[in-house]
mmCIF file of C-alpha atoms in Angstrom:
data_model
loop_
_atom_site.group_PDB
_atom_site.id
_atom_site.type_symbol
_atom_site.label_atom_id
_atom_site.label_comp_id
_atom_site.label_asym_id
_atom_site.label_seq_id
_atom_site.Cartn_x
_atom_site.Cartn_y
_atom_site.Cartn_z
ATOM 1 C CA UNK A 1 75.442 27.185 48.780
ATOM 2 C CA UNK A 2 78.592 29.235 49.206
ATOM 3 C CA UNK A 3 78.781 31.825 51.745
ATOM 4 C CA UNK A 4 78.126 35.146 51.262
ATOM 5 C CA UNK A 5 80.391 38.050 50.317
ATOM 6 C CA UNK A 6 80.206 41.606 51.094
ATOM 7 C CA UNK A 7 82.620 43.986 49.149
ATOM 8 C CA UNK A 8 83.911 47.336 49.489
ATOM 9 C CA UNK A 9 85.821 49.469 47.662
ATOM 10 C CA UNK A 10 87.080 52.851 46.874
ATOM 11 C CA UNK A 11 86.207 52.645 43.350
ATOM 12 C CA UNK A 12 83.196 54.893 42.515
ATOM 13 C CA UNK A 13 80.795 53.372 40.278
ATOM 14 C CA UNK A 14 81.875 55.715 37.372
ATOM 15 C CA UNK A 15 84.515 52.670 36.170
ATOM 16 C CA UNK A 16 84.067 49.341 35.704
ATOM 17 C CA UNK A 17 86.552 48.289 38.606
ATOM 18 C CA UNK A 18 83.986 47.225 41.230
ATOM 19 C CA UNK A 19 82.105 44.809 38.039
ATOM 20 C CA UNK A 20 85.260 43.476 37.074
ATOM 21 C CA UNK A 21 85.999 42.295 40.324
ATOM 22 C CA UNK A 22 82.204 40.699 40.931
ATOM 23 C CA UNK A 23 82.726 38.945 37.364
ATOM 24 C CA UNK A 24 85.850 37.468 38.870
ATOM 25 C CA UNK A 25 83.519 36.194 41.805
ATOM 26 C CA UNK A 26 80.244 35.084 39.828
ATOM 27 C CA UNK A 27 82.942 33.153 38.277
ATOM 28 C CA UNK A 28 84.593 31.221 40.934
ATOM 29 C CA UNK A 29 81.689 31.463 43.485
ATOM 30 C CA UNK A 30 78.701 30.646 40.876
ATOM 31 C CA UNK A 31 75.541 31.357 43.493
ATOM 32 C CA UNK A 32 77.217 33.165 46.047
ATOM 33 C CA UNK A 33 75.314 36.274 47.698
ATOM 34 C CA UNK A 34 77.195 38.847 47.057
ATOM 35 C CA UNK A 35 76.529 42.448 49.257
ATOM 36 C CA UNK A 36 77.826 45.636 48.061
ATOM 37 C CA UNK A 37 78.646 47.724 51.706
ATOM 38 C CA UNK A 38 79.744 50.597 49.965
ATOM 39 C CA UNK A 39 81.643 52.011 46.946
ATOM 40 C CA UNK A 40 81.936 55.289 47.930
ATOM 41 C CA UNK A 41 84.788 55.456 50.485
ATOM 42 C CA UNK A 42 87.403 58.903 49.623
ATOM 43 C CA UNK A 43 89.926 57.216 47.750
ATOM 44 C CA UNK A 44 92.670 55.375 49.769
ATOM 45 C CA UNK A 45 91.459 56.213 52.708
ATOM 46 C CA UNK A 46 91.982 53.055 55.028
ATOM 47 C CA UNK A 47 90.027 54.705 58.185
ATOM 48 C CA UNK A 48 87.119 55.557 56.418
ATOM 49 C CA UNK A 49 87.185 51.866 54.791
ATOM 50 C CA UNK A 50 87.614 50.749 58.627
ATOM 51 C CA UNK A 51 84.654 52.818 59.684
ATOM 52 C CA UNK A 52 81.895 51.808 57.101
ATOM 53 C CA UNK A 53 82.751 47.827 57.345
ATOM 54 C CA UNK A 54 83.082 47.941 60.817
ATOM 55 C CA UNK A 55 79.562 49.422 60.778
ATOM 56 C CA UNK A 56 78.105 46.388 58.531
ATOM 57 C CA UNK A 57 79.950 43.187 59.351
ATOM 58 C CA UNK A 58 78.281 42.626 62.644
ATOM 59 C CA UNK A 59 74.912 42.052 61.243
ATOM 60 C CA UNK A 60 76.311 39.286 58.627
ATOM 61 C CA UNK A 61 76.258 35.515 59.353
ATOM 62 C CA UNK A 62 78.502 33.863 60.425
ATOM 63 C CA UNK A 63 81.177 32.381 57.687
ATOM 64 C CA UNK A 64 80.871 35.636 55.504
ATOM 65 C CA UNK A 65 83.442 36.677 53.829
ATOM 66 C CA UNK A 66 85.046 40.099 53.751
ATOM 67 C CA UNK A 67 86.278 41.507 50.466
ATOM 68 C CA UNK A 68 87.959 45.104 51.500
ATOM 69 C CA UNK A 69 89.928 46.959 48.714
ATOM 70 C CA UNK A 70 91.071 50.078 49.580
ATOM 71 C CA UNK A 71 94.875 49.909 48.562
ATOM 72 C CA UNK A 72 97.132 52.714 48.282
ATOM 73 C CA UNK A 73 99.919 50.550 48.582
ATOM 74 C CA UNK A 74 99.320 48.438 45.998
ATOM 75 C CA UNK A 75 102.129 47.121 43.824
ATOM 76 C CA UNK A 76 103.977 47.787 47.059
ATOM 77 C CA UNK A 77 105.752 45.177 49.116
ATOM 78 C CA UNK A 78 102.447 45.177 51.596
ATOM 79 C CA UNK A 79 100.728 41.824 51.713
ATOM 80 C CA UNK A 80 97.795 40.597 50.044
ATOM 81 C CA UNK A 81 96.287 38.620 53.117
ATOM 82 C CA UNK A 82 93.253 36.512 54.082
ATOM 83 C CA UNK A 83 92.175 36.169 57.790
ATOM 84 C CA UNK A 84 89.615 34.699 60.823
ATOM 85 C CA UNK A 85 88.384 37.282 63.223
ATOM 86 C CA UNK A 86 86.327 34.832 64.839
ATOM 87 C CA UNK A 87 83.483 33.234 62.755
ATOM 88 C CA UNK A 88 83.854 35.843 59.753
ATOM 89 C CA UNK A 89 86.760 35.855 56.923
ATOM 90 C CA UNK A 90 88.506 39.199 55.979
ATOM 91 C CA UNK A 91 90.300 39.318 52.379
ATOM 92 C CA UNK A 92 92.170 42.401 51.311
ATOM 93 C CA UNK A 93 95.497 44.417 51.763
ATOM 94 C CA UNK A 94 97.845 44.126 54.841
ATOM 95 C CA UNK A 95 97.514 48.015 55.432
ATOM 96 C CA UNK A 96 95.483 48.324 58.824
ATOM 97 C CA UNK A 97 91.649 48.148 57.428
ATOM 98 C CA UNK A 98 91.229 44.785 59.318
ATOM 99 C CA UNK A 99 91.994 45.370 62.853
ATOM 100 C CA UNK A 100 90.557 48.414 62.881
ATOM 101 C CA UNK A 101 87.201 47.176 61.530
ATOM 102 C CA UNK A 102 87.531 44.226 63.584
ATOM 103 C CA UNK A 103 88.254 45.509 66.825
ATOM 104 C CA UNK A 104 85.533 44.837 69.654
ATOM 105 C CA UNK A 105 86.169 48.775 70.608
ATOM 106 C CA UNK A 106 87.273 52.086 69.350
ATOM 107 C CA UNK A 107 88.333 53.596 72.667
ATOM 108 C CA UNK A 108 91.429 51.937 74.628
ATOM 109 C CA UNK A 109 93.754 49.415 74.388
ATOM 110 C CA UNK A 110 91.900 47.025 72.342
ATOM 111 C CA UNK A 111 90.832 49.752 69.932
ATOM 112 C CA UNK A 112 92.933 47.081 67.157
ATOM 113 C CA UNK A 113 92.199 43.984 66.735
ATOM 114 C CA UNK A 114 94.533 40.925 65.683
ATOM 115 C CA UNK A 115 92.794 37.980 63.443
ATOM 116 C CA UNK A 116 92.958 34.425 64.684
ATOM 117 C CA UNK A 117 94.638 33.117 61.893
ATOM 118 C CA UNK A 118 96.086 34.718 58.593
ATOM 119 C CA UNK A 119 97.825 34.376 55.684
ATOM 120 C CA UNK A 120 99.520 35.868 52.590
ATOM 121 C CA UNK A 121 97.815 35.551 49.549
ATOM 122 C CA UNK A 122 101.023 34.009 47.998
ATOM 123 C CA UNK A 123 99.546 30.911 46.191
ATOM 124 C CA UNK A 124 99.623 32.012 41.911
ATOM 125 C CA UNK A 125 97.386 29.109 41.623
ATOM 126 C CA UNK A 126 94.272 30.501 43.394
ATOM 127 C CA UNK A 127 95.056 34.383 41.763
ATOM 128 C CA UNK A 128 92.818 34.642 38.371
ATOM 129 C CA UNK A 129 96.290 35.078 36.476
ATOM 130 C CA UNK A 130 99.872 33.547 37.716
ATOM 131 C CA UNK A 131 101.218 37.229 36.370
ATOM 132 C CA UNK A 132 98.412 39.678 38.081
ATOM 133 C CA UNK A 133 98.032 43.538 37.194
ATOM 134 C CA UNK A 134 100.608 45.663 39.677
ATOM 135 C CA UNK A 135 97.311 47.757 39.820
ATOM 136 C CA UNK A 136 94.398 45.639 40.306
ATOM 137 C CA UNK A 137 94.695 43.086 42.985
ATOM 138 C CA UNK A 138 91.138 43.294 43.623
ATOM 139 C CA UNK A 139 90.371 41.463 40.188
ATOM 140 C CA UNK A 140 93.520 39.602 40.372
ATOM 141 C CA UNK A 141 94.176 38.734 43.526
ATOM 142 C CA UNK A 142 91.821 39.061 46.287
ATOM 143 C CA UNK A 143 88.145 38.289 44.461
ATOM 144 C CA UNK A 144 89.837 34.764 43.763
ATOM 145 C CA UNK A 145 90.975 34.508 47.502
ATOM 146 C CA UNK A 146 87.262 35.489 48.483
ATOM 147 C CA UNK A 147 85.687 33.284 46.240
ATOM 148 C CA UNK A 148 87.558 30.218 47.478
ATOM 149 C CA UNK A 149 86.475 31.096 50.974
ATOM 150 C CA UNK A 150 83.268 31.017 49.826
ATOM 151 C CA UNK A 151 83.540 27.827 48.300
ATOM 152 C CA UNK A 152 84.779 26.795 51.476
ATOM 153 C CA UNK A 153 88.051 26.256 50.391
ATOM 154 C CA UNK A 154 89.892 26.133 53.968
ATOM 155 C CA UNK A 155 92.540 29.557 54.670
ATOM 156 C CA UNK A 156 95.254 27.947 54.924
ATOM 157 C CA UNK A 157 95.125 26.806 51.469
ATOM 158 C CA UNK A 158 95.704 30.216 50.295
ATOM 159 C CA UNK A 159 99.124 30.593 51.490
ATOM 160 C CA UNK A 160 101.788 30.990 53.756
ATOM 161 C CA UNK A 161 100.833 31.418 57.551
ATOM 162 C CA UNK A 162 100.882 35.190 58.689
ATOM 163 C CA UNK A 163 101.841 35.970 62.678
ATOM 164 C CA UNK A 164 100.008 39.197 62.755
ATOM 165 C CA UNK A 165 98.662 41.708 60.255
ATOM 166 C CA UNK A 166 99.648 45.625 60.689
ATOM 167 C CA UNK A 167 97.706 47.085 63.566
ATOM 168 C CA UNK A 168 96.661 50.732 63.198
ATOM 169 C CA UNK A 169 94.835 52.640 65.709
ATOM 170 C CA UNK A 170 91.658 54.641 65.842
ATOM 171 C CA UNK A 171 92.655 58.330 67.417
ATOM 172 C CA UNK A 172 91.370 58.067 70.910
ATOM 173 C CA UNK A 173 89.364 60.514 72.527
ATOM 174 C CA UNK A 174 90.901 62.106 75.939
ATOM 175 C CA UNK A 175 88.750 62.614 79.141
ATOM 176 C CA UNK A 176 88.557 63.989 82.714
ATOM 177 C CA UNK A 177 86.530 65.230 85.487
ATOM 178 C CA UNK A 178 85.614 68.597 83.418
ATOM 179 C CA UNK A 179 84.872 67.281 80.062
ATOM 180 C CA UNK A 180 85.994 65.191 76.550
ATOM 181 C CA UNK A 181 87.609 66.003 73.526
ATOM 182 C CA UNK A 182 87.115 63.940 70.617
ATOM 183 C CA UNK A 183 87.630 63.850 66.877
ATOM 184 C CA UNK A 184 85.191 63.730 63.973
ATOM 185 C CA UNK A 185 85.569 60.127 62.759
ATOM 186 C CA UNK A 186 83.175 59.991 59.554
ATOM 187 C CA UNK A 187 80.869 62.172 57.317
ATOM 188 C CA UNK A 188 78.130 59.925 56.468
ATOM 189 C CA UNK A 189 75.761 61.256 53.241
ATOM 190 C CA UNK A 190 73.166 63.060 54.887
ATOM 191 C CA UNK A 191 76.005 65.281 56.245
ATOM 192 C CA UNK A 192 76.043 63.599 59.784
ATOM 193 C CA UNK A 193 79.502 63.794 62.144
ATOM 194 C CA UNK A 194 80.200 60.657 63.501
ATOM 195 C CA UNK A 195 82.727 61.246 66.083
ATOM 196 C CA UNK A 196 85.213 58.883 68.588
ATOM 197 C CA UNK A 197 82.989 59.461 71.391
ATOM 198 C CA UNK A 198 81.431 56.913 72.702
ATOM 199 C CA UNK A 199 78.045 56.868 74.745
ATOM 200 C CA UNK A 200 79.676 55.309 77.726
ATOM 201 C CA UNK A 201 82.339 57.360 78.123
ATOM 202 C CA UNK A 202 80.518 60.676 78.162
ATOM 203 C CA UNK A 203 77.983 58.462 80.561
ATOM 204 C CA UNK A 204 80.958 57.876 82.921
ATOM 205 C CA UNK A 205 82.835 61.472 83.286
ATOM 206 C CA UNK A 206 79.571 63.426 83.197
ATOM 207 C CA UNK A 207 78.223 61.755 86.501
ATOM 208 C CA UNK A 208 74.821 63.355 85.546
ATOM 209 C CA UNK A 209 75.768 67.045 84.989
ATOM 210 C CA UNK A 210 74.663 68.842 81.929
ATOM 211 C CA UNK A 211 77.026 68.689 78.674
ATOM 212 C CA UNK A 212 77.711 71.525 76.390
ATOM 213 C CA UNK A 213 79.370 70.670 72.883
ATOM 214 C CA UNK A 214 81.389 72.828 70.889
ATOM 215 C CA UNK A 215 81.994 71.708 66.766
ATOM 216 C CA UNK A 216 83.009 73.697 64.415
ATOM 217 C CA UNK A 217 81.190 76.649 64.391
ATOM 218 C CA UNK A 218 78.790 75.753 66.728
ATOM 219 C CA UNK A 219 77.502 75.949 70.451
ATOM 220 C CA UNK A 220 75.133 73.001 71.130
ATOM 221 C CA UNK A 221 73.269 72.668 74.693
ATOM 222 C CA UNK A 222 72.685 69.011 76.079
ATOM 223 C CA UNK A 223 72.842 65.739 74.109
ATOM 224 C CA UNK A 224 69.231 65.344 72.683
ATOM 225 C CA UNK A 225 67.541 61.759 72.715
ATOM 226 C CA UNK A 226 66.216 61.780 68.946
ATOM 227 C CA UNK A 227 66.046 64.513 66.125
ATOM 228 C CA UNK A 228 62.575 65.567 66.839
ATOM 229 C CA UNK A 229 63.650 67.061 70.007
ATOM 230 C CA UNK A 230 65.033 70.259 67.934
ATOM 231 C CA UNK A 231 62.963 72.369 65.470
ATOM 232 C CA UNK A 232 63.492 71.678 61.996
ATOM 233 C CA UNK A 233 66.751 73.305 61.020
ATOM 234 C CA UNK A 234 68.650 73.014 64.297
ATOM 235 C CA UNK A 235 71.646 71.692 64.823
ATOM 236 C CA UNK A 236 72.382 69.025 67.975
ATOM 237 C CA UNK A 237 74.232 66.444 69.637
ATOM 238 C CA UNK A 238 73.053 62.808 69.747
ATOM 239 C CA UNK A 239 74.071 59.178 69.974
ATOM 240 C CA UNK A 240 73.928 57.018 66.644
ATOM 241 C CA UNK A 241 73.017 53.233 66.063
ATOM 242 C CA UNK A 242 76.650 52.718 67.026
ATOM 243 C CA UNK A 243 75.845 54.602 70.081
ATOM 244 C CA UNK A 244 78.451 57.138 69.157
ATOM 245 C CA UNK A 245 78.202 60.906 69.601
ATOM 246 C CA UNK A 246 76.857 62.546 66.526
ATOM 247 C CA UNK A 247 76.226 66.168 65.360
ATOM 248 C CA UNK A 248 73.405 66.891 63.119
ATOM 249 C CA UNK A 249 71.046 68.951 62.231
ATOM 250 C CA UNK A 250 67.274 68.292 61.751
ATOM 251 C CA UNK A 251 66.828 67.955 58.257
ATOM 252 C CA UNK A 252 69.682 69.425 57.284
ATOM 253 C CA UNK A 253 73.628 68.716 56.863
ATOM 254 C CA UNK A 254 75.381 69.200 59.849
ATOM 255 C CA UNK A 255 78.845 69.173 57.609
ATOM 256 C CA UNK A 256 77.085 71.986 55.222
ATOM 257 C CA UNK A 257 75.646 74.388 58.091
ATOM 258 C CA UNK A 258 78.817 74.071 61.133
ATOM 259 C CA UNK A 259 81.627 73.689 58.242
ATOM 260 C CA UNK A 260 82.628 70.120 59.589
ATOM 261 C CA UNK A 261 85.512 67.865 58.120
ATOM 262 C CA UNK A 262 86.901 64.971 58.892
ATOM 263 C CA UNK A 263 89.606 65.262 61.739
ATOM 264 C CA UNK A 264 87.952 68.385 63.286
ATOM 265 C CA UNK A 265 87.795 68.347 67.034
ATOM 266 C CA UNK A 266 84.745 68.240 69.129
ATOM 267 C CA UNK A 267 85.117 69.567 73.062
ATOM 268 C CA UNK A 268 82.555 68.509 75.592
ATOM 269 C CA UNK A 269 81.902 70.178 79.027
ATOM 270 C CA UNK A 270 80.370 69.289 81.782
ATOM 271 C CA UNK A 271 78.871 72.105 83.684
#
């Protein structure tokens, strides 16, 4: 059976973009799984892309294969690349998205990540047409690459070797003995703030004192262990599944009620 594929795209499910790309891999892949992680993503943003596969690929087996299309530069001179982080395959542009998603961490030096082995997608004989669209390398391009990996067609059969892929960087948060500021990473759909604070790094400055948070147009007292330790309405700070610092609100949007956006700063202090 082939392996599976997840896919992600920018392309809203208003257009047929994201169906004309899974035709492509029905096609070449006949009986491969393949997993939609999102659709969704603000168009051409390569962060956000980053963000939302780097919180699904983790939980995929081993040998899945990574279809990412979110491709501002495309018709560009970027690369169309394929890649091994590991035990997982990556397909997509050569714009960042990988080692960001990839990378074991999003605080520090390692916060991006460089695949074991790439290449460019350079070979006209695995694209679905030798003359592809200048717009639509995710039909033309990249779902053929992916469904070859699937097949188990080996990577270096899809083109030239590739030293390194462009590294991008998540912004990194900045701490001392008095307190962190971070940045607002991600706005998931129930109006969450997903922010570049990690659980161990507010562990390590705070020592144990108490930590006030201020977001947006908010004061918020301690970092609560679950939503059900505020009354319904209230806004607070928490870790996420990614055991990141989040501010929500109980039954609410945090984004609606504290006026978040992406970007916006969040400053801790430890009393």
């Amino acid at each position: 059976m082939p392996a599976p594929i997840t896919l992600l795209t920018d392309f809203g499910s208003q257009d047929g973009y994201v169906a004309a790309m899974k035709g492509v891999l029905l096609t070449r892949a006949p009986g491969a799984p393949v997993v939609d992680v999102s659709h969704e993503v603000a168009p051409q943003d390569v962060m956000e892309a980053a963000f939302v596969l780097r919180q699904a690929w983790p939980h995929f087996p081993a040998g899945t294969v990574h279809l990412a299309v979110v491709d501002p530069g495309v018709g560009t001179a970027r690369h169309a690349v394929a890649a091994r982080f590991g035990d997982h395959l990556a397909v997509g542009p050569d714009n960042g998205l990988f080692p960001l998603a990839f990378a074991p961490t999003i605080v520090g030096d390692v916060a991006s990540a460089q695949p074991d082995e790439a290449v460019v997608l350079d070979r006209a004989d695995v694209w679905r047409t030798p003359t592809p669209s200048q717009t639509f390398h995710g039909r033309d391009v990249f779902a053929p690459a992916a469904a070859a990996l699937a097949q188990g067609t080996p990577l270096a059969a899809l083109g030239r070797p590739l030293d390194a892929l462009r590294p991008l960087h998540w912004l990194q948060p900045q701490a001392d003995a008095h307190g962190i500021q971070g940045w607002v990473l991600h706005l998931d759909r129930f109006g969450n703030a997903l922010t570049n604070v990690p659980r161990a790094l507010v562990e390590a400055h705070a020592e144990g004192r108490s930590v006030k948070g201020y977001v947006g147009s908010a004061i918020l007292h301690g970092i609560q262990p679950t939503y059900g330790a505020v009354a319904d309405g209230d806004p607070l700070l928490l870790y996420g599944s990614d055991d990141l610092l989040e501010v929500g609100v109980r039954g609410g949007s945090a984004a609606a009620m504290l006026s978040l956006r992406k970007g916006m700063r969040i400053h801790l202090v430890f009393s």
